[in-house]
XYZ file of C-alpha atoms in Angstrom:
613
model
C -50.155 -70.141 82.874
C -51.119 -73.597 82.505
C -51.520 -73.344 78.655
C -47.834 -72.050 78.495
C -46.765 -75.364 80.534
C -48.998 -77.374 78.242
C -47.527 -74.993 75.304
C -43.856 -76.090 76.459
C -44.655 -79.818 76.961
C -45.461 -80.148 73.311
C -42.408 -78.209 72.544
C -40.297 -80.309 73.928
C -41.772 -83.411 72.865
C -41.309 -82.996 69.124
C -37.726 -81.636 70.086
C -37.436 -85.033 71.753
C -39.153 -86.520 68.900
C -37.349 -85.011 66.370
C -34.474 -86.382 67.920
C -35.467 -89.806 68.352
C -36.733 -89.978 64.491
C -33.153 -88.240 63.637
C -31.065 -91.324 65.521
C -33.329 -93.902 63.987
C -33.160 -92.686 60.663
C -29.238 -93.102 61.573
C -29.834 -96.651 63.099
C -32.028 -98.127 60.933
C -35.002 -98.616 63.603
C -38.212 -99.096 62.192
C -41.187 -96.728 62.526
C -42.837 -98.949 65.222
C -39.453 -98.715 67.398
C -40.507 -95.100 67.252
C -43.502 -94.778 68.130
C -43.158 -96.498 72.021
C -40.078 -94.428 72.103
C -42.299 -91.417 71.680
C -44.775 -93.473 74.606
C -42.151 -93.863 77.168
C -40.855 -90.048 76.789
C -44.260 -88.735 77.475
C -44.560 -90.376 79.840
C -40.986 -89.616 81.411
C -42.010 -85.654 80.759
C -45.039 -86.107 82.474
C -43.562 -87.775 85.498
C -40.934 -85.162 85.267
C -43.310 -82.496 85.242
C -46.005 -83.881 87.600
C -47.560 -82.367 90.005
C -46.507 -84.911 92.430
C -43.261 -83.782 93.495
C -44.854 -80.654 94.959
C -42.566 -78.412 93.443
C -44.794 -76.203 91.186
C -43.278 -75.755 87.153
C -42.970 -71.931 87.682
C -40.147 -72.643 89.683
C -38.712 -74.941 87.847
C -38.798 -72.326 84.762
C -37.774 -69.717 87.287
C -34.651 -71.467 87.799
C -33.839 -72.553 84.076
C -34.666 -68.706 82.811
C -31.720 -67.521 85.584
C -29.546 -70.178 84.528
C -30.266 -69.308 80.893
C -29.747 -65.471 81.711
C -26.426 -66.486 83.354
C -25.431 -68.643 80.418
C -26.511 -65.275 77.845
C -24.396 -63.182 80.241
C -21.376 -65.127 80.057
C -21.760 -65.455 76.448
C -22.093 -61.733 76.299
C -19.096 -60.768 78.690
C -16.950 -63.687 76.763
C -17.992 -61.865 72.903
C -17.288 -58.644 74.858
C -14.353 -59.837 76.120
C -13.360 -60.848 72.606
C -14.440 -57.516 70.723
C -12.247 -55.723 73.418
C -9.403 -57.984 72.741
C -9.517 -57.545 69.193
C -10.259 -54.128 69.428
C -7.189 -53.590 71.402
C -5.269 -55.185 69.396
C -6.520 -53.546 66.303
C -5.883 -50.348 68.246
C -2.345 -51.956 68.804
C -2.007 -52.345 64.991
C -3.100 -49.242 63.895
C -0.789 -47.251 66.058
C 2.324 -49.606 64.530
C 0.738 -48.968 61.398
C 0.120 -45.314 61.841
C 3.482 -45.133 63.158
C 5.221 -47.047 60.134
C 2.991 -44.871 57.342
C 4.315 -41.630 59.606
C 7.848 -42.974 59.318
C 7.323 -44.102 55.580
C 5.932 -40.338 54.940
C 8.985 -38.702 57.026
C 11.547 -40.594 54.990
C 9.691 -39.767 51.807
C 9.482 -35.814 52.698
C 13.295 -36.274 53.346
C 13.544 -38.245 50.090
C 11.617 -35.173 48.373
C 13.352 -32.269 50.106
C 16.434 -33.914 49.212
C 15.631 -34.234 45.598
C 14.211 -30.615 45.609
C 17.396 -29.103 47.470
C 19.492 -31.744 44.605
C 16.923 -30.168 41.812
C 17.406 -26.280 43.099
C 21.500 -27.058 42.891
C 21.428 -28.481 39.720
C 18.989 -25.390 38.164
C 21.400 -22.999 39.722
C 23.999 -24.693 38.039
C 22.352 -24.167 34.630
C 21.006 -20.945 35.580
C 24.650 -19.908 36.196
C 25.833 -21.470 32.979
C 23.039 -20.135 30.818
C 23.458 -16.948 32.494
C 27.244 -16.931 31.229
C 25.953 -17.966 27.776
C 23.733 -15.226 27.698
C 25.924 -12.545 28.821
C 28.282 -13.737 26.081
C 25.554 -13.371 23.594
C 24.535 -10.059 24.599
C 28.689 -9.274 24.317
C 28.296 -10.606 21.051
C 24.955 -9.182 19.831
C 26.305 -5.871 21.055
C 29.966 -6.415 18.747
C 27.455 -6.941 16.090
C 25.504 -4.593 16.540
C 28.254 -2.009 16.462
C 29.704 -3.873 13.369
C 25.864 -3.359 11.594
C 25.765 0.311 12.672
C 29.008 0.906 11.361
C 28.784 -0.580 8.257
C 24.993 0.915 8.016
C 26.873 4.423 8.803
C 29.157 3.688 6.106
C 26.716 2.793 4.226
C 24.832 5.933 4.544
C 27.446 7.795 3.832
C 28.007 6.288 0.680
C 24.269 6.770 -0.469
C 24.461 9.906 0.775
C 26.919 10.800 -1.532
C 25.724 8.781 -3.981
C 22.572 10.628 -3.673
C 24.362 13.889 -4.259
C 25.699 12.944 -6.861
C 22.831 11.881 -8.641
C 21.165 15.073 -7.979
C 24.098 17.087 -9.136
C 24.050 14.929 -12.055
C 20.584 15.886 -12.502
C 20.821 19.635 -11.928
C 23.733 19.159 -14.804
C 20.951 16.847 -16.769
C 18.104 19.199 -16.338
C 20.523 21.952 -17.778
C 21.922 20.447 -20.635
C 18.200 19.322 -22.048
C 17.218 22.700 -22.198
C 20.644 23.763 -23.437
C 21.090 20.851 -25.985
C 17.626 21.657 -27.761
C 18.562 25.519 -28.015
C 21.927 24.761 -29.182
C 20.077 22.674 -32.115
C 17.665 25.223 -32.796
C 20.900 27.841 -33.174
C 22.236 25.228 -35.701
C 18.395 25.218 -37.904
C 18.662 28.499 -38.155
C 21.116 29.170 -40.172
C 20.136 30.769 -43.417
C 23.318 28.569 -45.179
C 24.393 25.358 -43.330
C 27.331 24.859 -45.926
C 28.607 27.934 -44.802
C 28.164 26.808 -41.062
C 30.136 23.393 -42.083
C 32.983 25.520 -43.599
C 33.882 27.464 -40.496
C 32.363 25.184 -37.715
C 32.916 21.555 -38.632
C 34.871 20.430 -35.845
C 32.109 21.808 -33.464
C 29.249 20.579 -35.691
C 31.195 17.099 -35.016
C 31.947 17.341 -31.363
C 27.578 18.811 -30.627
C 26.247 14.796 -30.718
C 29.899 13.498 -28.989
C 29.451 15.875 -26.449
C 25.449 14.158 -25.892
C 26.941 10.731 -26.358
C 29.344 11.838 -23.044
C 26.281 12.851 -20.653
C 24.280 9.829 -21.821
C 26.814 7.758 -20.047
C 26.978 9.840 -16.995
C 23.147 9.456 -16.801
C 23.677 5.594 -17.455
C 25.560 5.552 -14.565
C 23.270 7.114 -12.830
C 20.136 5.205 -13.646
C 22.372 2.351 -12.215
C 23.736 3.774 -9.096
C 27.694 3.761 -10.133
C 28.264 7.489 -10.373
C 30.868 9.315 -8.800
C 33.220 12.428 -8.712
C 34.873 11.802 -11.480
C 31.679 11.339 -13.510
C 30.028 14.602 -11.896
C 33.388 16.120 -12.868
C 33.476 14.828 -16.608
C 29.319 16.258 -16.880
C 29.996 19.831 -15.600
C 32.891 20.024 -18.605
C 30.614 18.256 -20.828
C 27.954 20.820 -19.779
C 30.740 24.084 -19.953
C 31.497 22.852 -23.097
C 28.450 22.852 -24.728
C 27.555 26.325 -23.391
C 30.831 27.761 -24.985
C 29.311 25.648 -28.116
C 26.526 27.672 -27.716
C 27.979 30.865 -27.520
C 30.291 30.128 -31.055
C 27.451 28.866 -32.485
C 25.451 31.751 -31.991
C 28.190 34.162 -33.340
C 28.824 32.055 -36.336
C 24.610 31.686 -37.324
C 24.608 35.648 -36.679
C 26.802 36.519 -39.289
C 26.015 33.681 -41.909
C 22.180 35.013 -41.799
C 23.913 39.006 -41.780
C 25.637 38.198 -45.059
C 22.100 36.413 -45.850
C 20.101 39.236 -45.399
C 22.720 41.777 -46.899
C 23.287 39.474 -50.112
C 18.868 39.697 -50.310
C 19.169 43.574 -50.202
C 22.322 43.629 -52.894
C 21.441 43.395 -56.509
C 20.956 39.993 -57.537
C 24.516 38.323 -58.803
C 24.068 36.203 -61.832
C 22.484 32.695 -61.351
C 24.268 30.117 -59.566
C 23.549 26.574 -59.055
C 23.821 26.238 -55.372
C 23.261 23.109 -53.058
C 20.295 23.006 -51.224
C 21.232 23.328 -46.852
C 20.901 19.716 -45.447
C 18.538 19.462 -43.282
C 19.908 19.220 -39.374
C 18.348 16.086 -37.489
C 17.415 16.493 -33.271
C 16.304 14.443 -30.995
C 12.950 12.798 -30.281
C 11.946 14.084 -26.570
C 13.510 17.377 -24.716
C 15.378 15.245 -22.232
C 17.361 12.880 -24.216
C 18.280 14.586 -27.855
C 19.408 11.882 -30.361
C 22.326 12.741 -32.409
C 22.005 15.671 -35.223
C 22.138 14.066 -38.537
C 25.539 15.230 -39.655
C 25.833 11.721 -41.672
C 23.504 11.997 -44.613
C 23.819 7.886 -45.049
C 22.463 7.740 -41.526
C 18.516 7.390 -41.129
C 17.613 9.687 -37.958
C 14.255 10.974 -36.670
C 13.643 14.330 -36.815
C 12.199 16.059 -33.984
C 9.174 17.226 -35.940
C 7.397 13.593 -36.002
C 7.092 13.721 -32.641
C 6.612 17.419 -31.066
C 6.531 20.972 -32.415
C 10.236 22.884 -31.659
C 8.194 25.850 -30.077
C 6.039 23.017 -27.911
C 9.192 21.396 -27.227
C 10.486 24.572 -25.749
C 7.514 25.235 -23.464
C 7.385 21.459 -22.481
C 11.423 21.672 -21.421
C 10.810 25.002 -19.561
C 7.639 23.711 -17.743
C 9.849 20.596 -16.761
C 12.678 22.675 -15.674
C 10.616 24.511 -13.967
C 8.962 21.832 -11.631
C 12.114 20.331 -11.242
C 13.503 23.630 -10.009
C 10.065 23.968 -7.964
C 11.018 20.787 -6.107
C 14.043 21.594 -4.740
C 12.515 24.936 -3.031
C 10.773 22.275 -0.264
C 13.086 19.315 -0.298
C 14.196 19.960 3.477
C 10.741 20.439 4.148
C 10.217 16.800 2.688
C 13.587 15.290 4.354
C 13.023 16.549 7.858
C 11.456 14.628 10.014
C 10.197 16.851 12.947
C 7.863 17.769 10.522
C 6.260 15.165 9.563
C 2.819 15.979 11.311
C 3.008 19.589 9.762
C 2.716 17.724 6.173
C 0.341 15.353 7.075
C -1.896 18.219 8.270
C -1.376 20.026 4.951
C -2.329 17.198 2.944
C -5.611 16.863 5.178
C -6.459 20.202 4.522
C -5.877 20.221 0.525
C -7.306 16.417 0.482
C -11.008 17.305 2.080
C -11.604 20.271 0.668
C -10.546 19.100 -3.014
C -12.575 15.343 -2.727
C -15.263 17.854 -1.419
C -15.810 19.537 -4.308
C -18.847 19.201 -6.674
C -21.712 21.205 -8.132
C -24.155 21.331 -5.846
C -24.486 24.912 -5.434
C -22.566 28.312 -6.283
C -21.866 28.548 -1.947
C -20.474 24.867 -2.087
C -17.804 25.612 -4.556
C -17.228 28.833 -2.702
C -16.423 27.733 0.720
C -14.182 25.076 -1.040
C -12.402 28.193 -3.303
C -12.266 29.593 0.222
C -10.282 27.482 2.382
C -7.879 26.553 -0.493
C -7.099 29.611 -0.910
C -6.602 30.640 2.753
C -4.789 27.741 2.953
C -2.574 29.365 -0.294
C -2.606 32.678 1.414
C -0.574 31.727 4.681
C -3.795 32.117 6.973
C -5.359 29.681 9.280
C -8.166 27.066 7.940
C -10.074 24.872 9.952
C -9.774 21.155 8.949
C -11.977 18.945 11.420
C -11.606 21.099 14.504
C -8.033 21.883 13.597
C -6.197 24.629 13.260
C -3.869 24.420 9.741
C -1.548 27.454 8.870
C 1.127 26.611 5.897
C 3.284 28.871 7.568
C 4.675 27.024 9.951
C 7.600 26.225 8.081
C 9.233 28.602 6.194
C 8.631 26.327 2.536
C 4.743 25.700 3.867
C 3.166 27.022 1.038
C 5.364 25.757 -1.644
C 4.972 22.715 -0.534
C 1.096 23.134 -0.080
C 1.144 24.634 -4.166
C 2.704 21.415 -5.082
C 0.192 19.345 -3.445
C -2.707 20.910 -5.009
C -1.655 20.772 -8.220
C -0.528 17.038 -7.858
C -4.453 16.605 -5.968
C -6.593 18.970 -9.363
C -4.060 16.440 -11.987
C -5.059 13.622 -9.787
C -8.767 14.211 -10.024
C -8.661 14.427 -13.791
C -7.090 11.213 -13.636
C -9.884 9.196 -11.017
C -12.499 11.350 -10.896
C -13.605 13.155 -14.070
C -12.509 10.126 -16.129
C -15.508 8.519 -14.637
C -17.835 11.897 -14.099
C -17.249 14.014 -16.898
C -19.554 16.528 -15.973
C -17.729 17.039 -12.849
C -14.766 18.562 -15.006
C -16.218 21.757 -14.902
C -16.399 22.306 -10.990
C -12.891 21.665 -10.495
C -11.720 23.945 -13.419
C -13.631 27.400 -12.250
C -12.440 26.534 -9.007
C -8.603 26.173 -10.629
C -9.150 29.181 -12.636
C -9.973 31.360 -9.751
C -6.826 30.004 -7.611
C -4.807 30.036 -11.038
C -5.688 34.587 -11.255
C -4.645 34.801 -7.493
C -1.347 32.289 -7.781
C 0.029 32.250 -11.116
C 2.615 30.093 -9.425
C 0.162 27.076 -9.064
C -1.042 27.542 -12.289
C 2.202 26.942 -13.982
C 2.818 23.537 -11.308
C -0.984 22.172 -12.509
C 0.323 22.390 -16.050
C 3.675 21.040 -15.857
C 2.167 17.894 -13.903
C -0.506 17.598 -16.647
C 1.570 17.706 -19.387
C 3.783 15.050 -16.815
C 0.980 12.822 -16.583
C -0.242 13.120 -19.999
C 2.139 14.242 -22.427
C -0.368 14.229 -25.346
C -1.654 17.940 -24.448
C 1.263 19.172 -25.634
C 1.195 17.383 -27.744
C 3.790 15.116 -26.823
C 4.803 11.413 -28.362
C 7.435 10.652 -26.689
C 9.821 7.480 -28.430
C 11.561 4.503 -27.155
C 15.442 5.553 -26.271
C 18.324 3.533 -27.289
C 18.449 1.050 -24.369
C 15.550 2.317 -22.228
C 13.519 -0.259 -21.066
C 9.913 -0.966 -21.934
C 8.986 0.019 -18.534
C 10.671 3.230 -18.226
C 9.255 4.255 -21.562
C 5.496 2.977 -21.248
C 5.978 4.960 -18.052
C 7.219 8.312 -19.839
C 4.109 8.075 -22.007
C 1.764 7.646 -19.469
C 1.153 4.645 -18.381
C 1.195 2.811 -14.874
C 2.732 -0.471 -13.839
C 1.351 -2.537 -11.171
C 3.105 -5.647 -10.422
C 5.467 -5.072 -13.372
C 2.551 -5.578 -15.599
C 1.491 -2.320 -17.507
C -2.095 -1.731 -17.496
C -4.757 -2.265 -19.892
C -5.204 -0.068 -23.099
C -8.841 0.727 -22.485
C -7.684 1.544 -18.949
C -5.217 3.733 -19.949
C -7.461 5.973 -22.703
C -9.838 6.666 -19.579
C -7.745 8.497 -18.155
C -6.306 10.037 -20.383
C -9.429 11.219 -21.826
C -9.928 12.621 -18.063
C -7.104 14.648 -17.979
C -8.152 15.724 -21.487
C -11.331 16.795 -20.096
C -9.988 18.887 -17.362
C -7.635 20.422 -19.644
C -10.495 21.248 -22.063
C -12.831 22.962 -19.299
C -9.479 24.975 -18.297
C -9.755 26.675 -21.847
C -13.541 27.258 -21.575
C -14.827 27.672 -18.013
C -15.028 31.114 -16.547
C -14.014 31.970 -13.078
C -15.536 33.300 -9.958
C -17.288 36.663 -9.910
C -15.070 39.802 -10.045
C -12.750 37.963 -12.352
C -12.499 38.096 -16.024
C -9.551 36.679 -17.756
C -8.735 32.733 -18.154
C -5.243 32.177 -17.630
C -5.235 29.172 -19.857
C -7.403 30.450 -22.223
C -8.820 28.665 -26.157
C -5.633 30.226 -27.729
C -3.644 27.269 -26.218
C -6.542 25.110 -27.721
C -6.408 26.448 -31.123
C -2.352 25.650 -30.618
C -2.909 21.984 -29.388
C -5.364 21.255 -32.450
C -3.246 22.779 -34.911
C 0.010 21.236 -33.581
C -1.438 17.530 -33.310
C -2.754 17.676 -37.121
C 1.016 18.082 -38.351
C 1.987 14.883 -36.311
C 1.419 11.551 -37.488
C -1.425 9.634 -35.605
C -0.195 7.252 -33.226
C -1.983 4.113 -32.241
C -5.577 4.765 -30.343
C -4.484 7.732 -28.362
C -4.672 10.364 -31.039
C -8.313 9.584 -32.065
C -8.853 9.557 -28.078
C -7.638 12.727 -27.334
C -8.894 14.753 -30.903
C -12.139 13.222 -29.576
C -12.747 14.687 -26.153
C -11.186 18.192 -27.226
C -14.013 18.470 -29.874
C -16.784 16.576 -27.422
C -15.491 19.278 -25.101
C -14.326 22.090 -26.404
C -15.101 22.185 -30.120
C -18.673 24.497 -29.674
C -16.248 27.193 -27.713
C -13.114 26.725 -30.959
C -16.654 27.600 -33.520
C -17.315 30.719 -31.721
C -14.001 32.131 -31.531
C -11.949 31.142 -34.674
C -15.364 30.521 -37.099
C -14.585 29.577 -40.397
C -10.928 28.945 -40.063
C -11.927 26.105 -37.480
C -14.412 24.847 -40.179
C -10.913 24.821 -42.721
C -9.309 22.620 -40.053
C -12.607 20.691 -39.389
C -12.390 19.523 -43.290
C -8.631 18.851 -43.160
C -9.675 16.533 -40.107
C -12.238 15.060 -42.115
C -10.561 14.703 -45.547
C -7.033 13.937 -44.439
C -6.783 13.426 -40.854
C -9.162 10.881 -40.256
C -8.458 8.828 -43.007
C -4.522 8.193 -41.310
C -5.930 8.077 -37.910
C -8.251 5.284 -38.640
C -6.090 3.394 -40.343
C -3.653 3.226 -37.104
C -6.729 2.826 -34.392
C -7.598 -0.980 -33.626
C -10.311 -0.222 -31.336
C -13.105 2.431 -31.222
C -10.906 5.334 -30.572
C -11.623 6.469 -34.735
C -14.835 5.202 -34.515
C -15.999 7.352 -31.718
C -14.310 10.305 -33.881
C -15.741 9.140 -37.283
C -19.516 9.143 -35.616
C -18.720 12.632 -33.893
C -17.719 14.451 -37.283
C -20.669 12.870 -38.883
C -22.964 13.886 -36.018
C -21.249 17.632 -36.579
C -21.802 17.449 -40.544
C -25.618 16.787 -40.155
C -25.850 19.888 -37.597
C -23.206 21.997 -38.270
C -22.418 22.100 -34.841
C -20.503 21.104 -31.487
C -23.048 20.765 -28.862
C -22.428 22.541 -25.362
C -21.004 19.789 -22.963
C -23.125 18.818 -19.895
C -21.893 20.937 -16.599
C -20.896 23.923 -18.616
C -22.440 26.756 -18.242
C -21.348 30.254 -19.772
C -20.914 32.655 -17.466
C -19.226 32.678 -13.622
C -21.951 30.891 -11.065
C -20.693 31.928 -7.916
């Protein structure tokens, strides 16, 4: 205890000190000054603090530690005081301010709803007035709507009987090319066409004006402009020409009766008589150019460009798929069946890509379901039942397919895989003994496609585009360009192939006789020899008959296909070169010399000579 008093007497003297040195530094007292200061408060404090007083310094420190608590506790209640007072007032000024940012909220929500409520008003104004509008367009779209329909009924109509008239027109067209080539034919053989001038002039005149008169009927048709009037003018264009026919025929029959009873008679004495002029026809079956009844005219005869007894078979094959077509055409028109045809093609389409030589029960099964299909029974195509008669035109329909599918394959298929030709041909053989009928639609739509088996070169027409005539001949378009020559030869030569294993290939077991058998070959290679070669495809095609079919011509006709083997050599070959400009004569050049060191055709790969399955 008494080292805390002594502890607080120092204390306080350098407080005193401190003090004293502070107000003299103020002053300007000197140091000395400061030092008896420093004397006469120690010796204040220890008076102060002496003993002698009899009051001990506990006390004393008692009393200043209560005083100093007091003076601690008022400071504390008077800071308390304060941080109540200004927490009362900030209590005070948050309410006002709570109560202002509550007001400030409420009149903004008002503000809002109000502009909402102004917003919703405003939208249902628009809504109201674009609801208006769009009624009125819907009024409108629906007045135009009836206006389209009406004019697109009227508009069927009209190509509706447009399209009538087009096909009368070609029923009439169709007619008169087989008529118009017959009548001409008549006219040739006359035994004395001065004779036929004398009596039948005005009819010899009015055979080409009648052809002129259908030529502009099908004009108008080829540009959609046809009507009554025209169909009216063909049918007496087309009456007319029959009655032609029928004088013609009269007149011919008893010029060649005198004829032949003026041969029998003794012979009269010698008379200088004019030599018959020769009666011009037209190039192609379908459009005959005018008979050359002025000499100072140059024509083309019919001869440069097709056989007359090839012409014939090539109109009636023609006529005869045209006539084919119409059997199915509300088949193709109707609409409710349009599943019923896609099935059909599915079941001709697998069965026909199917086909290869693997094996003699491969090419059965396919012969098999083709010809169930043919047959009006049920095949099974992927799980699903397929019967063509369904629809009373089912099979028809299903013939024409085919044959379009077999031509088809000629034209992708073997062109790239010759060997494959002779798969599909025993297998068209076969169907061709059981339907004659499909036989006859897989020839028309070859000699469609390719012309030059009949052989066929068909000529430009007066006014026919370069399109429609490339197209005649064969060849496709794609974009409007026509495709390559190379192009076109391959597939050509495929066609040619399938053709040429037609005439060869034997059919299925049980089955003996080809229905397009090598006498139609030795009539293709004799016919094309009179004609004059035409650029690259007559080389082609001479070609792949011989590649193809030239061992079987050796064996059946023997030395009379050697005779026709020289003229090809000595004659032929010579022309055709001269009008080839790629490899089409040399391919035929090396093939005759590769015969002349044999003296043979060798046997094609795939054929094989007797029926396999």
């Amino acid at each position: 205890m008494d080292d805390f008093e002594q502890f607080k007497i120092s204390a306080l003297k350098k407080v005193h000190h401190i003090q004293i040195t502070a107000s003299r530094n103020v002053g300007g007292k000197n140091s000395n000054e400061s030092k008896s200061d420093e004397k006469v408060v120690e010796k204040k404090i220890n008076t102060n603090f002496a003993p002698s007083y009899g009051i001990p310094v506990r006390y004393v420190l008692k009393e200043r530690e209560l005083q100093r608590q007091a003076e601690v506790k008022s400071a504390i209640q008077a800071r308390l005081n304060k941080f109540n007072q200004f927490s009362s007032k900030c209590t005070e000024n948050v309410g006002q301010e709570w109560v202002k940012k509550q007001q400030t909220f409420i009149n903004g929500q008002l503000q809002c709803e109000n502009k909402i409520i102004n917003s919703l008003n405003q939208y249902d104004q628009l809504s109201s007035n674009k609801q208006e509008k769009l009624n009125q367009y819907y009024q409108n779209l629906e007045k135009q709507r009836k206006t389209q329909e009406e004019e697109l009924k009227a508009k069927e109509n009209k190509q509706k009987i447009l399209r009538e008239n087009v096909e009368r027109a070609k029923a009439f067209y169709v007619e008169f090319c087989g008529l118009y080539p017959k009548v001409i034919i008549i006219i040739k053989s006359c035994g004395s066409y001065d004779e036929l001038k004398k009596v039948m002039l005005e009819e010899l005149k009015r055979t080409p004006v009648l052809r002129e008169k259908f030529e502009e009927v099908i004009k108008k048709c080829r540009s959609f402009e046809i009507t009554e009037v025209d169909i009216k003018k063909a049918a007496d264009v087309l009456l007319e020409l029959k009655s032609l026919k029928e004088k013609f025929e009269g007149a011919v029959n008893g010029i060649n009766a005198k004829i032949n009873e003026a041969k029998q008679a003794p012979p009269p004495p010698p008379v200088e008589v004019k030599k018959a002029e020769p009666v011009n026809v037209a190039a192609q079956p379908q459009q005959i150019v005018k008979d050359e009844l002025d000499t100072n005219k140059s024509q083309l005869k019919i001869t440069q460009f097709v056989g007359l007894k090839n012409l014939t078979m090539y109109t009636a094959l023609m006529d005869f798929l045209e006539q084919h077509s119409l059997t199915f055409k509300d088949l193709l028109e109707d609409v409710t069946f349009k599943q019923f045809k896609f099935d059909c093609k599915k079941a001709i389409n697998i069965p026909v890509n199917a086909i290869s030589a693997i094996n003699s029960s491969h090419i059965m099964d396919k012969y098999d379901r083709l010809h169930k299909l043919l047959s009006g029974q049920t095949v099974y195509i992927s799980d699903q039942q397929i019967n063509a008669t369904k629809h009373p035109k089912g099979i028809p329909f299903c013939m024409d397919l085919l044959a379009k599918k077999f031509v088809l394959q000629g034209d992708l298929m073997i062109s790239s895989n010759p060997e494959s030709a002779f798969c599909y041909a025993t297998i068209i053989s076969s169907l061709w003994n059981d339907f004659p009928l499909l036989g006859n639609l897989i020839l028309a739509y070859m000699f469609q496609a390719c012309p030059y088996l009949v052989p066929y070169y068909i000529p430009q027409n007066v006014g026919e585009s370069d399109e429609e005539f490339y197209q005649r001949r064969g060849y496709q378009y794609v974009n409007g360009q026509v495709e390559k020559q190379d192009k076109f030869l391959k597939r050509m030569t495929g066609i040619m192939r399938l053709y040429c294993a037609l005439l060869i290939t034997k059919p299925k077991r049980g089955q003996t006789q080809i229905p397009h058998n090598l006498q139609n070959g030795w009539r293709w290679l004799v016919s094309i020899l009179k004609l004059e070669p035409q650029v690259d495809i007559t080389a082609t095609m001479l070609h792949v008959f011989l590649e193809s079919a030239g061992f079987a011509m050796e064996q059946a006709y023997g030395a009379h296909f050697k005779k026709i083997l020289r003229v090809i050599v000595q004659q032929f070959l010579p022309s055709c070169s001269k009008k080839c400009t790629g490899g089409a004569g040399t391919r035929l050049e090396l093939l005759m010399t590769e015969y002349t060191k044999k003296g043979k055709f060798e046997k094609p790969n795939g054929y094989t000579p007797t029926a396999t399955w």
